[in-house]
Amino acid sequence: MAMRRVLSLILSVLSTVTLLWTQSGECNNGRRSGDAGDTDLSGFSVPLEHSFEVDDVPRFRLRGALQLKGGKENGVYLSQNQLSEKDRITLKDVAAADGLYRVRVPRVSLQVDRQTERPSEGYLTTFVRACALVESHLSDVITLHTDVSGYIIGISIVTIPGSCRGIEVEDEVDLEVFNTTISVVAPVTAPAPETAPFIERMEQEMEKKGKNPQEQKSFFAKYWMYIVPLVLFLMMSGAQDQSGGGAGGGAANGGGR
Amino acid sequence: MAWLVVRLAISMSLLYTASAVFEDQVGKFDWRQQFIGKVRFALFDTHSQASKKLLLATDKNVFASLNSRTGDLFWRHVDKTGPEGHIDALLMYGQDAVVVVGNGRLLRSWETTVGGLKWETVLDTGSFQAAALVGVQDFVKYVAVLKKSAISLHDLSSGSEIWVENLPDSDSVQYQTIYSGGNGLVLVLGVVPNSHIVIVEYKIEDGEIMNKKSVEAAWMSSLESSCAVVSSGILLCVDQITQSLYTLPLQSAEQTEMRQIHLQTLDLEVVSGFRPVLTSTQPNPAQPPLSEFFLQLSPDHHILLQFKDGLIAPLRDFNPAYLAAFATSGERTVAAVMSPKNDTACSINLFSADTGRRHLDTTIIYHMDPNGGKPNRLYVHAFLKKDDSVGYRVMVQTEDLALTFLQQPGRVVWMREEALADVVTMEMVDLPFTGTQAELEGEFGKKAAIQDGLLPMVLKRLSSQFILLQAWLAHLWKLFYDARKPRSSVKNEVTIDVLSRDEFNLQKMMLMVTASGKLFGIDSKSGTILWKQYLENIQPNSVFKLIVQRTTAHFPHPPQCTLLIKNKDTGLGSLYVFNPIFGKKSQISVPALPRPILQTLLLPVIDQDYAKVLLLIDDQYKVTAFPSTKNVLQQLQDTASSIFFYLVDSSQGKLSGFRLRKDLSTELIWEVVIPTEVQKIVAVKGKRANEHVHSQGRVMGDRSVLYKYLNPNLLAVITESTDTHQERSFVGIILIDGVTGRIVHEAVQRKARGPVHFVHSENWVVYVYWNSKFRRNEFSVLELFEGAELYNSTVFSSLDRPHPPQVLQQSYIFPAPINTLEATLTEKGITSRHLLVGLPSGNILSLPKLFLDPRRPEMVSEQSREENLIPYAPEMPIREEWFINYNQTVSRVRGIYTAPSGLESTCLVVAYGLDIYQSRVFPSKQFDVLKDDYDYILISSVLFGLFFATMISKRLAEVKLLNRAWR
């Protein structure tokens, strides 16, 4: 990874881009931005904007462009600019003042055909503490959430690590390039009650029982050979008692039991 | 063999959770109160003198019979909710009560003694207008039902239809009333507004139209509200614009227009803006009405008039008089009139209807509740005394839906609070300590210690100890005194003065807010109403939010509750601050709320008087703090950057998060928009603030720990699809962090639709939906786990929890529809959780959460058995012994409230709907309480025995040692 970063610096690549296929879970780290033109993305691009101000009044500027690919596989591809010298200083100042780093995307649909239907209106915004972003050396995870029909309903950003410990980030180089992992998440389908496997399992149990007649036998059927002598023995001893009692009188009878 | 294990595991788990009430425990920990709602029709059974029956039909579609001596229910029939079960009319003759239900859909006759259904007839479609009993030759045989376009006559004894006739010109004429004077004809009266009246005469035998005429009445808009029939078929109408009475003999052929009598000629005047009301009475449906009638000219002015030979003569003027009503006993008809006596009391007097003369010694003094509403309905039960004079009892209904039954000279026989049939929200508050306990608390108060020196403190201590001793002696004496008396005569009267917290905090104060705007303070142990307060000028569409700002734990500061009353349409709100124990309005100044309130937030920040701070966010995202003392504002400034709140705008599908700024303004920090074209937000729920989770994780079969994702800021958002087609409809569940707006989980339940009921607690969400494909109710449970390692085990911060939780989900079939869902709550959260499910049958099912566990395995393994997991079965069982309310069903249960008690094992439950049911549940059985049948004698005798045995053996050992030493 470090090797690659050095490489990318040497090549003075403008940004680090991560492409993550949510469906397959396959990800492709550290692509050069020059590749953007080569990929056969038939989708469209929307701006990803960010804002970090010392006075905490949001003024959004372009951070990068999200290449969205429609269709079943919601692919997303982010090409973003390097932070300028001025931005780096501002970001550090904001972090020192415990300000917020905000990002926003316009409300769009990933379905290309829907794109023309309705112009995007409004933005989806979220934030992360600026200090967390600085301390993580600009490594963030951006997730776009869509609804069932492919509209983006929310954006979330977290940094890894997410804490603010007050560690000084000395190296200006660490705050130049975003190391972003971006993904699009569609809602999962909640499971319905699983009747079929349950019935299958029940049938298997029944079959097992059918195959093994030994199991089906009742308690009495299995152990009759022990029970019958026991009962016989008890009956015999009882009868003896009775006859003995007749001779020995009432007291003996009671004692015999 | 595996199957056997499965079954064994199931039965073991059932054994573990099975809990039912023993027969001798019935009513020990629980009580139920049944209500009927706002009375629309009330009839006294005058069939026989000794009858105690009072028949009532209410706006809650309840038809009931009350014992007029005690106010208890004889029987009650609860019909469907909504217009389908709406009771349109109630008529009574002899032992039968005839009811028209569902906008004229059904005609039913009830036997009034036991409440059995005698017959039921389905009527033709058409909106209901009126119903009347029809008599022939002094004998009532039929009931006539008037619909918009048809009239039908039914036999009273069997319900069979005698005839049904279409009404002439029913598309232009609005037929509104029926009149029958017992002369073989049924008259149907209709009106063409501002034009003319139409009178159609039907023959009772075959429904033949005998006569039809129309009479000019250009001033009339509605027949029903302005007319009455008096004397032998005289239609009498009143018009406030022309200030006149109009009369028309219904069956005379000569007179073809209404005769106008100016009210001026009678020296009367209608107050401007008031719609005058005519009240006549027809004691026997087989005979024409009386010629006397009431005319109400203003809200507190009634006049008794008589119609005689075409002339109207005043009999008696009642000014002021709030209410007036007729009542008949035998052949005698009387009029009861309620007049104000002074500010707090009204007097009700009886007058003979035919002369207007006052009956002597018939005054009933009705004391108005200073915390209640004004009386608005008067129902009179007249009866003949032994000396042939007329006696009477009255039932008064007030604006706050209290029914009071009075008898001479003003004794309240019983009282019912029917506002409780519509509880909107409730809270439970701990009771305060007794005076002596409070004394002790006060002694150790910080302020006292600083002010006083050492010696006064010692004296104070001694005096409080002396008071305690005194109280204990008094208690012992009372115990001794009560023990001598027979058990039945010991009456446990509960009043506010004797209320105090019991040692396990099982007795609490229930605060109930009702839709009519009446607040109640109810003792949870007995169900006694300890205080009530009617808030006037509450709009009928108000929403209420009850907030406990200060509990009883901060003596000497009184507990404080705040009720936010918000108009649903305008969003404008107001605050009502009160003491929950005594119901008294607090003197604290309340902030004015000029703008609609969007959201409220109760902060853990407390002011110097220990009241929690309530933040109110208005539609300009400005924040109002209450209380807003300097101290509070300072604290808010200090903590502003960590105060976040969220707003939901379901019409735009927008969820947005805000952060508080130091100047009490707010800034938008996140936004999530769910397109309304696809799905709409139906509910958003966070977790309960007073919830404790004892265990941070679950121990797995392999002894590793699966840590729970316990995010206190998590919101569960439930959406429903706009597409209602059974294949395409879905229910969405989105878990959002309320601070960062991060979507933690998003799931879609396909082929499902609402209504969705859900509970969000600990690390799980349970929701119920309707599966539109299989047409059944299903439960689904979502559990969130952090995994085998905790990210930060000391503190949870939404801002610093980068890894998304693992989500497990499982669904089950539930074989019953459900009304409401709630989870049990205990003091420390050690006790296992149960879900309380309110079923439409009125039962409350206590379902162990054990059954709703997404980790229930398909196949049993050694590890799952180790963990006590029940093998997965798609259907959720319903066991009768899980019904916590055995046969005490709660009609139309709408909500369940749970509160922890001082005992960890015990959770207090209140279910409310039409009825109120209070009970205790023990989800893990009473592990911290000795059983009722615990053998104290055995254990103490064993203890004593052991003690003496030790003593003796010690002595023996000593002797033995001594002997050995001598040897």
mmCIF file with all atom_site columns, C-alpha atoms in Angstrom, chain A residues 56-57 98 100 102 107 118 123-127 129 145-149 151-156 158-163 185-195 197-198 201-202 205 208-209 215, chain B residues 1-3 644 659 661 667-675 677-679 730 734 739-740 742-743 745-750 767 769 776 778 791 799-800 802-803 809-813 858-859 872-874:
data_model
loop_
_atom_site.group_PDB
_atom_site.id
_atom_site.type_symbol
_atom_site.label_atom_id
_atom_site.label_alt_id
_atom_site.label_comp_id
_atom_site.label_asym_id
_atom_site.label_entity_id
_atom_site.label_seq_id
_atom_site.pdbx_PDB_ins_code
_atom_site.Cartn_x
_atom_site.Cartn_y
_atom_site.Cartn_z
_atom_site.occupancy
_atom_site.B_iso_or_equiv
_atom_site.pdbx_formal_charge
_atom_site.auth_seq_id
_atom_site.auth_comp_id
_atom_site.auth_asym_id
_atom_site.auth_atom_id
_atom_site.pdbx_PDB_model_num
ATOM 1  C CA . ASP A 1 56  ? -19.126 26.799  10.556  1.00 0.00 ? 56  ASP A CA 1
ATOM 2  C CA . VAL A 1 57  ? -21.373 28.302  7.896   1.00 0.00 ? 57  VAL A CA 1
ATOM 3  C CA . ASP A 1 98  ? -13.739 21.126  16.559  1.00 0.00 ? 98  ASP A CA 1
ATOM 4  C CA . LEU A 1 100 ? -17.548 19.953  11.071  1.00 0.00 ? 100 LEU A CA 1
ATOM 5  C CA . ARG A 1 102 ? -19.640 18.331  5.611   1.00 0.00 ? 102 ARG A CA 1
ATOM 6  C CA . ARG A 1 107 ? -30.653 13.817  -4.945  1.00 0.00 ? 107 ARG A CA 1
ATOM 7  C CA . ARG A 1 118 ? -37.109 14.365  -12.801 1.00 0.00 ? 118 ARG A CA 1
ATOM 8  C CA . TYR A 1 123 ? -29.128 17.698  -1.611  1.00 0.00 ? 123 TYR A CA 1
ATOM 9  C CA . LEU A 1 124 ? -28.407 14.968  0.855   1.00 0.00 ? 124 LEU A CA 1
ATOM 10 C CA . THR A 1 125 ? -25.932 16.072  3.439   1.00 0.00 ? 125 THR A CA 1
ATOM 11 C CA . THR A 1 126 ? -23.968 14.546  6.226   1.00 0.00 ? 126 THR A CA 1
ATOM 12 C CA . PHE A 1 127 ? -20.930 15.402  8.277   1.00 0.00 ? 127 PHE A CA 1
ATOM 13 C CA . ARG A 1 129 ? -15.879 15.851  12.768  1.00 0.00 ? 129 ARG A CA 1
ATOM 14 C CA . HIS A 1 145 ? -27.841 4.505   0.343   1.00 0.00 ? 145 HIS A CA 1
ATOM 15 C CA . THR A 1 146 ? -30.542 3.972   -2.219  1.00 0.00 ? 146 THR A CA 1
ATOM 16 C CA . ASP A 1 147 ? -34.155 2.963   -1.915  1.00 0.00 ? 147 ASP A CA 1
ATOM 17 C CA . VAL A 1 148 ? -35.760 0.085   -3.777  1.00 0.00 ? 148 VAL A CA 1
ATOM 18 C CA . SER A 1 149 ? -36.187 2.086   -6.954  1.00 0.00 ? 149 SER A CA 1
ATOM 19 C CA . TYR A 1 151 ? -33.000 6.859   -5.726  1.00 0.00 ? 151 TYR A CA 1
ATOM 20 C CA . ILE A 1 152 ? -30.244 7.936   -3.432  1.00 0.00 ? 152 ILE A CA 1
ATOM 21 C CA . ILE A 1 153 ? -31.874 8.626   -0.085  1.00 0.00 ? 153 ILE A CA 1
ATOM 22 C CA . GLY A 1 154 ? -28.889 9.213   2.134   1.00 0.00 ? 154 GLY A CA 1
ATOM 23 C CA . ILE A 1 155 ? -25.153 9.592   2.314   1.00 0.00 ? 155 ILE A CA 1
ATOM 24 C CA . SER A 1 156 ? -22.937 8.712   5.220   1.00 0.00 ? 156 SER A CA 1
ATOM 25 C CA . VAL A 1 158 ? -17.084 7.868   8.529   1.00 0.00 ? 158 VAL A CA 1
ATOM 26 C CA . THR A 1 159 ? -13.378 8.037   9.019   1.00 0.00 ? 159 THR A CA 1
ATOM 27 C CA . ILE A 1 160 ? -11.196 5.160   10.082  1.00 0.00 ? 160 ILE A CA 1
ATOM 28 C CA . PRO A 1 161 ? -10.215 5.537   12.869  1.00 0.00 ? 161 PRO A CA 1
ATOM 29 C CA . GLY A 1 162 ? -13.113 7.675   13.905  1.00 0.00 ? 162 GLY A CA 1
ATOM 30 C CA . SER A 1 163 ? -11.828 9.179   17.112  1.00 0.00 ? 163 SER A CA 1
ATOM 31 C CA . VAL A 1 185 ? -25.828 0.171   -0.684  1.00 0.00 ? 185 VAL A CA 1
ATOM 32 C CA . ALA A 1 186 ? -29.265 -0.905  -1.729  1.00 0.00 ? 186 ALA A CA 1
ATOM 33 C CA . PRO A 1 187 ? -31.821 -2.122  0.826   1.00 0.00 ? 187 PRO A CA 1
ATOM 34 C CA . VAL A 1 188 ? -31.600 -5.778  1.664   1.00 0.00 ? 188 VAL A CA 1
ATOM 35 C CA . THR A 1 189 ? -34.664 -7.923  1.387   1.00 0.00 ? 189 THR A CA 1
ATOM 36 C CA . ALA A 1 190 ? -35.865 -8.945  4.799   1.00 0.00 ? 190 ALA A CA 1
ATOM 37 C CA . PRO A 1 191 ? -36.439 -12.664 5.208   1.00 0.00 ? 191 PRO A CA 1
ATOM 38 C CA . ALA A 1 192 ? -39.949 -14.031 5.192   1.00 0.00 ? 192 ALA A CA 1
ATOM 39 C CA . PRO A 1 193 ? -40.957 -16.870 7.518   1.00 0.00 ? 193 PRO A CA 1
ATOM 40 C CA . GLU A 1 194 ? -39.193 -19.967 6.255   1.00 0.00 ? 194 GLU A CA 1
ATOM 41 C CA . THR A 1 195 ? -41.886 -22.556 6.056   1.00 0.00 ? 195 THR A CA 1
ATOM 42 C CA . PRO A 1 197 ? -37.209 -25.768 5.045   1.00 0.00 ? 197 PRO A CA 1
ATOM 43 C CA . PHE A 1 198 ? -39.139 -26.354 8.239   1.00 0.00 ? 198 PHE A CA 1
ATOM 44 C CA . ARG A 1 201 ? -37.051 -30.965 8.107   1.00 0.00 ? 201 ARG A CA 1
ATOM 45 C CA . MET A 1 202 ? -40.242 -32.298 9.614   1.00 0.00 ? 202 MET A CA 1
ATOM 46 C CA . GLU A 1 205 ? -37.844 -36.585 10.787  1.00 0.00 ? 205 GLU A CA 1
ATOM 47 C CA . LYS A 1 208 ? -36.375 -41.348 9.833   1.00 0.00 ? 208 LYS A CA 1
ATOM 48 C CA . LYS A 1 209 ? -39.014 -42.573 12.168  1.00 0.00 ? 209 LYS A CA 1
ATOM 49 C CA . GLU A 1 215 ? -38.001 -45.875 17.617  1.00 0.00 ? 215 GLU A CA 1
ATOM 50 C CA . MET B 2 1   ? -33.744 -38.649 18.121  1.00 0.00 ? 1   MET B CA 1
ATOM 51 C CA . ALA B 2 2   ? -32.932 -35.115 16.997  1.00 0.00 ? 2   ALA B CA 1
ATOM 52 C CA . TRP B 2 3   ? -36.595 -34.426 16.756  1.00 0.00 ? 3   TRP B CA 1
ATOM 53 C CA . PHE B 2 644 ? -28.525 17.102  18.478  1.00 0.00 ? 644 PHE B CA 1
ATOM 54 C CA . ARG B 2 659 ? -27.304 20.745  16.119  1.00 0.00 ? 659 ARG B CA 1
ATOM 55 C CA . ARG B 2 661 ? -25.726 26.473  18.656  1.00 0.00 ? 661 ARG B CA 1
ATOM 56 C CA . GLU B 2 667 ? -27.867 24.410  12.230  1.00 0.00 ? 667 GLU B CA 1
ATOM 57 C CA . LEU B 2 668 ? -28.801 21.740  9.763   1.00 0.00 ? 668 LEU B CA 1
ATOM 58 C CA . ILE B 2 669 ? -26.186 19.024  9.758   1.00 0.00 ? 669 ILE B CA 1
ATOM 59 C CA . TRP B 2 670 ? -27.671 16.110  7.905   1.00 0.00 ? 670 TRP B CA 1
ATOM 60 C CA . GLU B 2 671 ? -30.496 15.327  5.610   1.00 0.00 ? 671 GLU B CA 1
ATOM 61 C CA . VAL B 2 672 ? -32.026 12.078  4.377   1.00 0.00 ? 672 VAL B CA 1
ATOM 62 C CA . VAL B 2 673 ? -34.819 12.241  1.840   1.00 0.00 ? 673 VAL B CA 1
ATOM 63 C CA . ILE B 2 674 ? -36.989 9.251   1.069   1.00 0.00 ? 674 ILE B CA 1
ATOM 64 C CA . PRO B 2 675 ? -38.890 9.935   -2.165  1.00 0.00 ? 675 PRO B CA 1
ATOM 65 C CA . GLU B 2 677 ? -43.470 8.673   -4.826  1.00 0.00 ? 677 GLU B CA 1
ATOM 66 C CA . VAL B 2 678 ? -42.209 5.261   -3.783  1.00 0.00 ? 678 VAL B CA 1
ATOM 67 C CA . GLN B 2 679 ? -42.779 5.063   -0.049  1.00 0.00 ? 679 GLN B CA 1
ATOM 68 C CA . PHE B 2 730 ? -43.638 -3.480  0.689   1.00 0.00 ? 730 PHE B CA 1
ATOM 69 C CA . ILE B 2 734 ? -34.546 1.994   7.983   1.00 0.00 ? 734 ILE B CA 1
ATOM 70 C CA . VAL B 2 739 ? -26.941 12.285  15.475  1.00 0.00 ? 739 VAL B CA 1
ATOM 71 C CA . THR B 2 740 ? -25.032 11.714  12.265  1.00 0.00 ? 740 THR B CA 1
ATOM 72 C CA . ARG B 2 742 ? -25.971 7.628   8.990   1.00 0.00 ? 742 ARG B CA 1
ATOM 73 C CA . ILE B 2 743 ? -28.186 4.885   7.655   1.00 0.00 ? 743 ILE B CA 1
ATOM 74 C CA . HIS B 2 745 ? -29.383 -0.586  8.079   1.00 0.00 ? 745 HIS B CA 1
ATOM 75 C CA . GLU B 2 746 ? -32.013 -0.559  5.398   1.00 0.00 ? 746 GLU B CA 1
ATOM 76 C CA . ALA B 2 747 ? -34.291 -3.494  4.730   1.00 0.00 ? 747 ALA B CA 1
ATOM 77 C CA . VAL B 2 748 ? -37.400 -4.079  2.694   1.00 0.00 ? 748 VAL B CA 1
ATOM 78 C CA . GLN B 2 749 ? -40.107 -6.553  3.582   1.00 0.00 ? 749 GLN B CA 1
ATOM 79 C CA . ARG B 2 750 ? -41.595 -7.538  0.250   1.00 0.00 ? 750 ARG B CA 1
ATOM 80 C CA . TYR B 2 767 ? -42.242 -5.233  13.903  1.00 0.00 ? 767 TYR B CA 1
ATOM 81 C CA . TYR B 2 769 ? -46.926 -6.365  9.337   1.00 0.00 ? 769 TYR B CA 1
ATOM 82 C CA . ARG B 2 776 ? -51.467 -13.385 7.455   1.00 0.00 ? 776 ARG B CA 1
ATOM 83 C CA . GLU B 2 778 ? -46.056 -11.790 10.506  1.00 0.00 ? 778 GLU B CA 1
ATOM 84 C CA . TYR B 2 791 ? -14.943 -0.771  19.246  1.00 0.00 ? 791 TYR B CA 1
ATOM 85 C CA . LEU B 2 799 ? -19.529 10.285  16.006  1.00 0.00 ? 799 LEU B CA 1
ATOM 86 C CA . ASP B 2 800 ? -16.942 7.630   16.615  1.00 0.00 ? 800 ASP B CA 1
ATOM 87 C CA . PRO B 2 802 ? -17.046 3.713   12.104  1.00 0.00 ? 802 PRO B CA 1
ATOM 88 C CA . HIS B 2 803 ? -17.859 0.050   11.600  1.00 0.00 ? 803 HIS B CA 1
ATOM 89 C CA . GLN B 2 809 ? -33.096 -10.847 11.000  1.00 0.00 ? 809 GLN B CA 1
ATOM 90 C CA . GLN B 2 810 ? -35.717 -13.546 11.160  1.00 0.00 ? 810 GLN B CA 1
ATOM 91 C CA . SER B 2 811 ? -39.472 -13.616 10.569  1.00 0.00 ? 811 SER B CA 1
ATOM 92 C CA . TYR B 2 812 ? -42.299 -15.639 11.983  1.00 0.00 ? 812 TYR B CA 1
ATOM 93 C CA . ILE B 2 813 ? -45.966 -16.176 11.327  1.00 0.00 ? 813 ILE B CA 1
ATOM 94 C CA . GLU B 2 858 ? -32.490 -24.196 11.637  1.00 0.00 ? 858 GLU B CA 1
ATOM 95 C CA . MET B 2 859 ? -30.762 -27.296 12.866  1.00 0.00 ? 859 MET B CA 1
ATOM 96 C CA . TYR B 2 872 ? -36.543 -22.224 14.469  1.00 0.00 ? 872 TYR B CA 1
ATOM 97 C CA . ALA B 2 873 ? -40.208 -22.808 13.867  1.00 0.00 ? 873 ALA B CA 1
ATOM 98 C CA . PRO B 2 874 ? -41.989 -20.548 11.395  1.00 0.00 ? 874 PRO B CA 1
#
